[in-house]
mmCIF file of C-alpha atoms and ligand atoms in Angstrom:
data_model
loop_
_atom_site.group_PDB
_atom_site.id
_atom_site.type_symbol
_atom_site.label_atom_id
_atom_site.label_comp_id
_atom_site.label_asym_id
_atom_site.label_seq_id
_atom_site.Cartn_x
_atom_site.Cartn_y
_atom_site.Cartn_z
ATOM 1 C CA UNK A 118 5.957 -16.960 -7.694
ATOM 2 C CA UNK A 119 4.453 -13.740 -6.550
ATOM 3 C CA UNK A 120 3.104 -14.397 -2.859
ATOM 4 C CA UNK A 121 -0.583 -12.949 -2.386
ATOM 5 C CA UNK A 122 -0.203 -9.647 -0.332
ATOM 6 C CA UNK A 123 -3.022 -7.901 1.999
ATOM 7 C CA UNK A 124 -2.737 -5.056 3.729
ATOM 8 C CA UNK A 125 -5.216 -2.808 5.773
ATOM 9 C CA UNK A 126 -5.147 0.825 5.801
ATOM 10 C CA UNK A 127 -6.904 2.147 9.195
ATOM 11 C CA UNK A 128 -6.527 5.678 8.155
ATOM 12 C CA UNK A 129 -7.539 8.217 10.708
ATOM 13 C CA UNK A 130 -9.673 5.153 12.485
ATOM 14 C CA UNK A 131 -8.846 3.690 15.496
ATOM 15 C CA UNK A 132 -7.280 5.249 19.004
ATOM 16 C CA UNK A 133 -4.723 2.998 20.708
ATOM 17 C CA UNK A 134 -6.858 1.210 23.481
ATOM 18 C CA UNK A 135 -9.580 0.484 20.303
ATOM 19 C CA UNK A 136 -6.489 -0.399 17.731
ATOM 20 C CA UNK A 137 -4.631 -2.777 20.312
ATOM 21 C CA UNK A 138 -8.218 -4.647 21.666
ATOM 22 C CA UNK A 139 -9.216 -4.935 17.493
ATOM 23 C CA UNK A 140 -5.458 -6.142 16.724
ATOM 24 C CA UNK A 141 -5.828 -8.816 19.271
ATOM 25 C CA UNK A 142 -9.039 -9.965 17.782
ATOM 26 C CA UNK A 143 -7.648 -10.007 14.523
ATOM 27 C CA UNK A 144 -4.630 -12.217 15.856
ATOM 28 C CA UNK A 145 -6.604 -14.596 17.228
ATOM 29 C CA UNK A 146 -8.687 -14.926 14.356
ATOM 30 C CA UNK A 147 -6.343 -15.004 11.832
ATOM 31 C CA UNK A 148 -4.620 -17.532 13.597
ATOM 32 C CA UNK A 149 -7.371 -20.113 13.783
ATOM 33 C CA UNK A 150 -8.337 -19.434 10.214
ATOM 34 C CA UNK A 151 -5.183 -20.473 8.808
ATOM 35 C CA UNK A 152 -4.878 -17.709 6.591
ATOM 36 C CA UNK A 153 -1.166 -18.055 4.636
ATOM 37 C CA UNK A 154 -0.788 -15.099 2.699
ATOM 38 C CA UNK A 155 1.339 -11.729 3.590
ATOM 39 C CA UNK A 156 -0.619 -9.426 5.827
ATOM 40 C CA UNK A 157 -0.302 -6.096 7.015
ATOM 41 C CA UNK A 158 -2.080 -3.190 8.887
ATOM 42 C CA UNK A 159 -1.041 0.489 9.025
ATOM 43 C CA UNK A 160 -2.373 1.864 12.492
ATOM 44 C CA UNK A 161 -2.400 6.148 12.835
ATOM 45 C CA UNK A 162 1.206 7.262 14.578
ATOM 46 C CA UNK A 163 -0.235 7.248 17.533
ATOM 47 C CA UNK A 164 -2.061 3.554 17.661
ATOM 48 C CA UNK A 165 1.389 1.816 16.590
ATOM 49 C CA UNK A 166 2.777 1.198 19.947
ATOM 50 C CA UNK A 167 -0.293 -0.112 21.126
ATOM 51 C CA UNK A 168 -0.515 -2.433 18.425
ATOM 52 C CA UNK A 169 2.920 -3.430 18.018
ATOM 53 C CA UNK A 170 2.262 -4.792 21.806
ATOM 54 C CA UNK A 171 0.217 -7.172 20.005
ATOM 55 C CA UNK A 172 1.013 -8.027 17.373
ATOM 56 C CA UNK A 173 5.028 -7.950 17.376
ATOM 57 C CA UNK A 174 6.661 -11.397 16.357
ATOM 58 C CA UNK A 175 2.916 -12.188 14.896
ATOM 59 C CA UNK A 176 2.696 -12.671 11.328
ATOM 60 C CA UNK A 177 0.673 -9.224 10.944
ATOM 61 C CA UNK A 178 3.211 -6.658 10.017
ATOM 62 C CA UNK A 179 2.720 -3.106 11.126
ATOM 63 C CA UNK A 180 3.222 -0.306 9.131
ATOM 64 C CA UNK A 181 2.966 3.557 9.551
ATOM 65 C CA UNK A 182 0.772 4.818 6.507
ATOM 66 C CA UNK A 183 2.714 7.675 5.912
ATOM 67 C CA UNK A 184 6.083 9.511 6.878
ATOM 68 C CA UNK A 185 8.251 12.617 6.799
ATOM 69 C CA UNK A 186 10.998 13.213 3.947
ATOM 70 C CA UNK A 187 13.498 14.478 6.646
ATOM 71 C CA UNK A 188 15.497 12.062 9.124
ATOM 72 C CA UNK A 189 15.287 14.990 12.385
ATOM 73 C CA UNK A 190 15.083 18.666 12.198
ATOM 74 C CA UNK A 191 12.755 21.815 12.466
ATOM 75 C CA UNK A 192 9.105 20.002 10.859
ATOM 76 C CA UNK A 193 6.753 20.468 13.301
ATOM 77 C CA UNK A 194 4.447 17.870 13.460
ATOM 78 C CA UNK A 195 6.280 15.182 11.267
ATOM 79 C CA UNK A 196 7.340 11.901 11.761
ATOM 80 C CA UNK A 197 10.916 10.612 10.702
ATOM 81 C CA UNK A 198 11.532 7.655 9.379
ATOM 82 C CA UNK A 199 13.842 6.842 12.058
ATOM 83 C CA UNK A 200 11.430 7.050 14.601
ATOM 84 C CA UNK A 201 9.450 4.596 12.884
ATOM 85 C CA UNK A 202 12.298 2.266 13.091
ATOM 86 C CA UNK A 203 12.695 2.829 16.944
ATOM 87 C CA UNK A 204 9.480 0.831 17.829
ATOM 88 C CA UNK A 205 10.474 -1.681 15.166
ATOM 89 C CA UNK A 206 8.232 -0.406 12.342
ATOM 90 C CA UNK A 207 10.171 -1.491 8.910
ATOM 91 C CA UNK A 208 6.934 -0.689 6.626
ATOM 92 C CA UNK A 209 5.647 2.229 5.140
ATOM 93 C CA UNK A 210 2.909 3.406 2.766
ATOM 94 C CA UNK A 211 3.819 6.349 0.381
ATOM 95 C CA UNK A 212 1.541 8.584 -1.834
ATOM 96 C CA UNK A 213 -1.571 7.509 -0.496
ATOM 97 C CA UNK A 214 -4.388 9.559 -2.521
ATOM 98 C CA UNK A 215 -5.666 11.118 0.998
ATOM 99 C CA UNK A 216 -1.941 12.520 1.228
ATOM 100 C CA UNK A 217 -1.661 13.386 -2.591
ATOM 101 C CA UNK A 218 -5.151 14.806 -2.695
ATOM 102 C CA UNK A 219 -5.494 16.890 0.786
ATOM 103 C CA UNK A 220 -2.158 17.420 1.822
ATOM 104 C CA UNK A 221 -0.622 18.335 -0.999
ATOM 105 C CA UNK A 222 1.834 15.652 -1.999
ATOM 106 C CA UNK A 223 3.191 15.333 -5.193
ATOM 107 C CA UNK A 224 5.368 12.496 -7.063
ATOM 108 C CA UNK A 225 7.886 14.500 -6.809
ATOM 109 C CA UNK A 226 7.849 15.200 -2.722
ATOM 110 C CA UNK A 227 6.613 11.780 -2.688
ATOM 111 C CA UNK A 228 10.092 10.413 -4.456
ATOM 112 C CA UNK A 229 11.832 12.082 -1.297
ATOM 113 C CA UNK A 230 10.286 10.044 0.733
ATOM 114 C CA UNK A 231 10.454 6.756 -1.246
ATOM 115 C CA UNK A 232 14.401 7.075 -1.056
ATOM 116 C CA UNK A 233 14.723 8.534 2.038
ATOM 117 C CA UNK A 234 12.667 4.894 2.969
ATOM 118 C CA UNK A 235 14.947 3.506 1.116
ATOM 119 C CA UNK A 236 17.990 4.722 2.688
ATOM 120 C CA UNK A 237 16.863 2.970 5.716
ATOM 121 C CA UNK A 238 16.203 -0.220 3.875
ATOM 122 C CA UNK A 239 12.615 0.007 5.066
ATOM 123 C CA UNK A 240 9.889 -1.487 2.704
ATOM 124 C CA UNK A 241 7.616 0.809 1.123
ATOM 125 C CA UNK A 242 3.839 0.521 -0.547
ATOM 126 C CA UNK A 243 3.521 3.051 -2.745
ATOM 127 C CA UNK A 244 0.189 4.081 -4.258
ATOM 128 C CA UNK A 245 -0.663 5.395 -7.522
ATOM 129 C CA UNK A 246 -3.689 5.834 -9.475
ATOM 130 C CA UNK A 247 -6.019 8.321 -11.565
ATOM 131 C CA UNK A 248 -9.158 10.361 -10.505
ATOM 132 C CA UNK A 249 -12.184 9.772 -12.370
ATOM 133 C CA UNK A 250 -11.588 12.692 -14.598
ATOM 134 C CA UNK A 251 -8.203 11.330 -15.810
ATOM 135 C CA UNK A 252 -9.650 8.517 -16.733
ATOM 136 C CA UNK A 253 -12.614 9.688 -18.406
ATOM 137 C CA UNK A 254 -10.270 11.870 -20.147
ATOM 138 C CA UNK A 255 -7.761 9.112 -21.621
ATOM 139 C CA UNK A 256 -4.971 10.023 -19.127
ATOM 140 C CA UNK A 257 -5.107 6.896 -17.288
ATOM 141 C CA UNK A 258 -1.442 5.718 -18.773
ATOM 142 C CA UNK A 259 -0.131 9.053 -18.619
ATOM 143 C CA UNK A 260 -0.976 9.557 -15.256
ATOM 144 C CA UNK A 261 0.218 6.322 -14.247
ATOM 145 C CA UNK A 262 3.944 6.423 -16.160
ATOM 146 C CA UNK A 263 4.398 9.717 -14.284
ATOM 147 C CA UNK A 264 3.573 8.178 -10.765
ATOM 148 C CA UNK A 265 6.009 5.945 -11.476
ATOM 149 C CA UNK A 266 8.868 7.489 -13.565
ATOM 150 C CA UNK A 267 9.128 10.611 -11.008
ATOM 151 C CA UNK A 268 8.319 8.435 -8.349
ATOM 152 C CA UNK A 269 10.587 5.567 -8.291
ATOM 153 C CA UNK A 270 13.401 7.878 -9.917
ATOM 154 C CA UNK A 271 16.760 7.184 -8.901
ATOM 155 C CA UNK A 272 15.199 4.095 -6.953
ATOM 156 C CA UNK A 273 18.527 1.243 -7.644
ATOM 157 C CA UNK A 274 17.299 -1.971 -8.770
ATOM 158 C CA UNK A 275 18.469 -4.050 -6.119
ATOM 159 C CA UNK A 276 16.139 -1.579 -4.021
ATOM 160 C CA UNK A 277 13.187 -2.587 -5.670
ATOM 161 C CA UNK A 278 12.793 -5.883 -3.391
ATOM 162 C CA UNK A 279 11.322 -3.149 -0.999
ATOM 163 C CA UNK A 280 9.034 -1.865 -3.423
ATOM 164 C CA UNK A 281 5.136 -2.823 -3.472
ATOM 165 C CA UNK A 282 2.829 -0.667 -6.316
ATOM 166 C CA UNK A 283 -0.856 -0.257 -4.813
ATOM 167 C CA UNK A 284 -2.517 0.751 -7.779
ATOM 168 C CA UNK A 285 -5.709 2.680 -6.306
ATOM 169 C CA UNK A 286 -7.607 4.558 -8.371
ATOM 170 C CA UNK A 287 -8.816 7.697 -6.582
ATOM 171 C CA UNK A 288 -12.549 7.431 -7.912
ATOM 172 C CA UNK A 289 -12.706 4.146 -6.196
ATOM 173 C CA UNK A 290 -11.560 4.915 -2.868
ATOM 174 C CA UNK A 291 -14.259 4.501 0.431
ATOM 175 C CA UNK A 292 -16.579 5.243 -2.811
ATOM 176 C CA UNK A 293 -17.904 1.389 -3.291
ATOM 177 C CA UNK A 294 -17.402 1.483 -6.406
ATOM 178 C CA UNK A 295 -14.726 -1.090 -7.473
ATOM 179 C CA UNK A 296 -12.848 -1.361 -10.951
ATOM 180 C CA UNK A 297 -14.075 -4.148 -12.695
ATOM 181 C CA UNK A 298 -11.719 -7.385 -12.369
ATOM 182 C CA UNK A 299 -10.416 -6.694 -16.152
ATOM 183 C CA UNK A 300 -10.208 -2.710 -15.934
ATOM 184 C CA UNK A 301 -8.402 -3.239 -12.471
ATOM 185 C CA UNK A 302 -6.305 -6.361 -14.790
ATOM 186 C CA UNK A 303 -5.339 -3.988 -17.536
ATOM 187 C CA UNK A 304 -3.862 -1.240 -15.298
ATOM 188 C CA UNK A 305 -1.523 -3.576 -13.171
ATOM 189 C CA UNK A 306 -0.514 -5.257 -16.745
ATOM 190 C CA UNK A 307 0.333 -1.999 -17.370
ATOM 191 C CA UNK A 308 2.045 -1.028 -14.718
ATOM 192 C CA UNK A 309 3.861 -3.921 -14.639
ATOM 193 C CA UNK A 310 5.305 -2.931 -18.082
ATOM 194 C CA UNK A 311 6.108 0.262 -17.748
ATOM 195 C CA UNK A 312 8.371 -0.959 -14.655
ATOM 196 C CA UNK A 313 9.911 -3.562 -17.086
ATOM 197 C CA UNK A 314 11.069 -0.595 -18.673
ATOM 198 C CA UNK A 315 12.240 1.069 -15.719
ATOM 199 C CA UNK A 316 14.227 -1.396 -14.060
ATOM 200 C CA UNK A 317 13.800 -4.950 -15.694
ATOM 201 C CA UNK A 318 12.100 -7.759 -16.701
ATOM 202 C CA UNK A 319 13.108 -9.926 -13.829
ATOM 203 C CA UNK A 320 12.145 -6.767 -11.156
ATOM 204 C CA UNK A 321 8.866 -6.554 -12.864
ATOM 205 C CA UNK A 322 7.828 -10.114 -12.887
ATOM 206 C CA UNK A 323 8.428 -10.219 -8.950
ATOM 207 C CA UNK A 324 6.743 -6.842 -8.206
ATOM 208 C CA UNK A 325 3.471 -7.405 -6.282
ATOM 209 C CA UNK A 326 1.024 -4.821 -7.177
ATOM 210 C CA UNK A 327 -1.934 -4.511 -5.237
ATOM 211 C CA UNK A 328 -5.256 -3.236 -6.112
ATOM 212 C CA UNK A 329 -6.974 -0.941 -4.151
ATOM 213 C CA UNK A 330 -10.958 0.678 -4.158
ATOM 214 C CA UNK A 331 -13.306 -1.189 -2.348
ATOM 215 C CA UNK A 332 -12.293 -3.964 -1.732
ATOM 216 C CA UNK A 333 -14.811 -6.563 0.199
ATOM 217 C CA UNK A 334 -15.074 -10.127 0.947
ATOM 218 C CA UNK A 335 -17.690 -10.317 -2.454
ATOM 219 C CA UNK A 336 -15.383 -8.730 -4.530
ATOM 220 C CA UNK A 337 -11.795 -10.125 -3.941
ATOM 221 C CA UNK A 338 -11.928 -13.280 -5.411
ATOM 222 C CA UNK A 339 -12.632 -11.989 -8.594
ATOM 223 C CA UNK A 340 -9.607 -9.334 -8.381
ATOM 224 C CA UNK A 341 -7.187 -11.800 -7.130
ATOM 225 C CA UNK A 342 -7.723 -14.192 -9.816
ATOM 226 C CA UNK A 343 -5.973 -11.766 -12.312
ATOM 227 C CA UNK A 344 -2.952 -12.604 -13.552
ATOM 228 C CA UNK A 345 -1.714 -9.134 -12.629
ATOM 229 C CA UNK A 346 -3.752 -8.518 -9.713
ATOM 230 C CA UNK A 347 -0.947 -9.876 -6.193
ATOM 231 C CA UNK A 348 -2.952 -8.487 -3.548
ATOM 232 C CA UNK A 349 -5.058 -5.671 -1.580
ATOM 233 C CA UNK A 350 -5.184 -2.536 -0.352
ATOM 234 C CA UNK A 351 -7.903 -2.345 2.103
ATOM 235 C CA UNK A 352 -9.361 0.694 3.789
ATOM 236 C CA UNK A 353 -12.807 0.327 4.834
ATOM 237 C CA UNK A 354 -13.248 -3.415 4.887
ATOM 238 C CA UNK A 355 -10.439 -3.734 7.254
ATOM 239 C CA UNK A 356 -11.855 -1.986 10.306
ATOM 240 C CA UNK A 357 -13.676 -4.992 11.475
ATOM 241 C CA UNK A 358 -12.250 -8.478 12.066
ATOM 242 C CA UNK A 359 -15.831 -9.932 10.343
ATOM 243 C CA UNK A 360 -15.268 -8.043 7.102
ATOM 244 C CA UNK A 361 -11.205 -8.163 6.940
ATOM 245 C CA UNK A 362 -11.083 -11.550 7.748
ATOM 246 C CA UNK A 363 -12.703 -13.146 4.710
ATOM 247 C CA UNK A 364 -10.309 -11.216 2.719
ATOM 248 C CA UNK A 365 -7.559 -12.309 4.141
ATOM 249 C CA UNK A 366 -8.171 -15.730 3.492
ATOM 250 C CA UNK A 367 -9.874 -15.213 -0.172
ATOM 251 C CA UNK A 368 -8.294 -18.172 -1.335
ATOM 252 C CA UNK A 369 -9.561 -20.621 1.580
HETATM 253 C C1 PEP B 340 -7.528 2.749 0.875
HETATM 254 O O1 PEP B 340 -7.605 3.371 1.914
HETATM 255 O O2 PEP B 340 -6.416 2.630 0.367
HETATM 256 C C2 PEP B 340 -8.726 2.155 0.269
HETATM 257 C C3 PEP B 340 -8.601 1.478 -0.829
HETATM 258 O O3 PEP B 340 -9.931 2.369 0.909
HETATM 259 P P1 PEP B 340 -11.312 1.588 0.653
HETATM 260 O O4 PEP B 340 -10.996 0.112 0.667
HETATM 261 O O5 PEP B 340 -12.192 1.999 1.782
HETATM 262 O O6 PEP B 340 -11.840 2.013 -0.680
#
C-alpha cells in the first residue's frame, strides 16, 4: 500500500520571516483539516531555519530543494549535504528541471548527488521528465530510461526506500498546462517498469512516484486516482495555504 505523498516546492519564493509566518498558517490549517497523507515543503537555504522553528516535530517535513555533490571543500556558494543534516533536514529534491535546465545539471552530475544523499541515508525526490520537444519527437521513453538508468546507477536496492520519482514533465512546469490524467498514467506505468527492471519487482511496486506540472485543487483528484499516479509535486499551488490546502487533503 503506497501512502499518498505531497510535497511543495517554494522555489526561489519566500524569505524567512514570510516562509516561517506562511509555515505556521499552514500548520494550523493542516491540522484542523485532518489531512492524513505524507506532506512536505522545500523552503530556499536560507528560509529552512526559520521554518524548521515551526514546523519541527510537525507532520510537515522540510526539505532543501537542492544540494551540493561534495560533503566540505573549495565550492563557493554550495551547500553540503551535511549541513543540511545539522538543522535536522533529512530530505532532499534532486534534478529539479530549473537545476537541469538553467544550471546546467545533468543525470550524470545529478547521480553524484543522489549517492552522495544516499551516503548520508537522507531521502531523496528525484525529478525526471521530457521537454515538449522530446515528446513531440517520440523521445518521451528514451528520455525517461536515461533519467533513470544514469541516474539511479549504482543506487543498492535496499537504498531505494529513500527514493521518491517526481515525474515532471518540463513543458508542464508553472506553464498551467497539466498532462492529462492518462498521459500523466502512462508515464508513471512506465516508469514504474523500467525500475522493475532496475532493481525489482517488489522495489517498484512500493516506489511512490509523484506527478508534477500544475498541479491545483481542480486538477488533483483526477491525477491521484491513477493507479500509478502516488502523489504531487507542487510548485505554484503551494505558495498559499488557500490553494495548497485543498490539495493536501484531495481525498477528504
Ligand atoms: C515544480 O516546481 O516542481 C512544479 C511542478 O511547479 P508548478 O506546480 O508550478 O507547475
Amino acid at each position: 500500500m503506497r501512502k499518498p505523498y505531497i510535497a511543495g516546492n517554494w522555489k526561489m519564493n519566500m524569505a524567512p520571516s514570510e516562509g516561517r509566518a506562511f509555515a505556521s498558517a499552514l500548520l494550523d490549517a493542516v491540522k484542523e483539516s485532518g489531512a492524513d497523507v505524507k506532506m512536505m515543503v522545500a523552503p530556499p537555504f536560507v528560509t529552512i531555519p526559520a521554518v524548521l522553528e515551526v514546523l519541527k516535530d510537525s507532520p510537515i517535513i522540510v526539505a532543501a530543494q537542492n544540494m551540493a555533490d561534495h560533503d566540505k571543500g573549495a565550492y563557493t556558494g554550495e551547500v553540503s549535504p551535511l549541513f543540511l543534516l545539522d538543522l535536522g533536514v533529512n530530505t532532499v529534491i534532486l534534478g529539479h528541471s530549473e537545476r537541469r535546465q538553467y544550471y546546467g545539471e545533468t543525470n550524470e552530475s545529478i547521480n553524484r548527488k543522489i549517492l552522495l544523499a544516499l551516503s548520508h541515508s537522507m531521502d531523496v525526490v528525484y525529478c525526471i521528465g521530457e521537454t515538449l520537444e522530446e515528446r513531440e519527437s517520440g523521445k518521451l521513453e528514451e528520455v525517461l530510461s536515461a533519467q533513470l538508468e544514469v541516474g539511479l546507477k549504482d543506487v543498492k536496492s535496499e537504498d531505494m526506500k529513500h527514493i521518491t520519482i517526481a515525474y515532471e514533465p518540463v513543458w508542464a512546469i508553472g506553464t498551467g498546462k497539466t498532462a492529462t490524467p492518462e498521459d500523466a498514467e502512462s508515464a508513471h506505468e512506465f516508469i514504474r517498469k523500467t525500475v522493475q527492471s532496475l532493481f525489482s519487482k517488489d522495489i517498484a511496486e512500493n516506489l511512490i512516484i509523484q506527478y508534477g506540472g500544475s498541479v491545483k485543487a481542480n486538477n488533483v483528484k483526477a491525477l491521484m486516482a491513477k493507479e500509478n499516479i502516488d502523489g504531487a509535486l507542487v510548485g505554484g499551488a503551494s505558495l498559499s495555504v488557500a490553494d495548497f490546502l485543498p490539495i493536501l487533503t484531495f481525498d477528504k
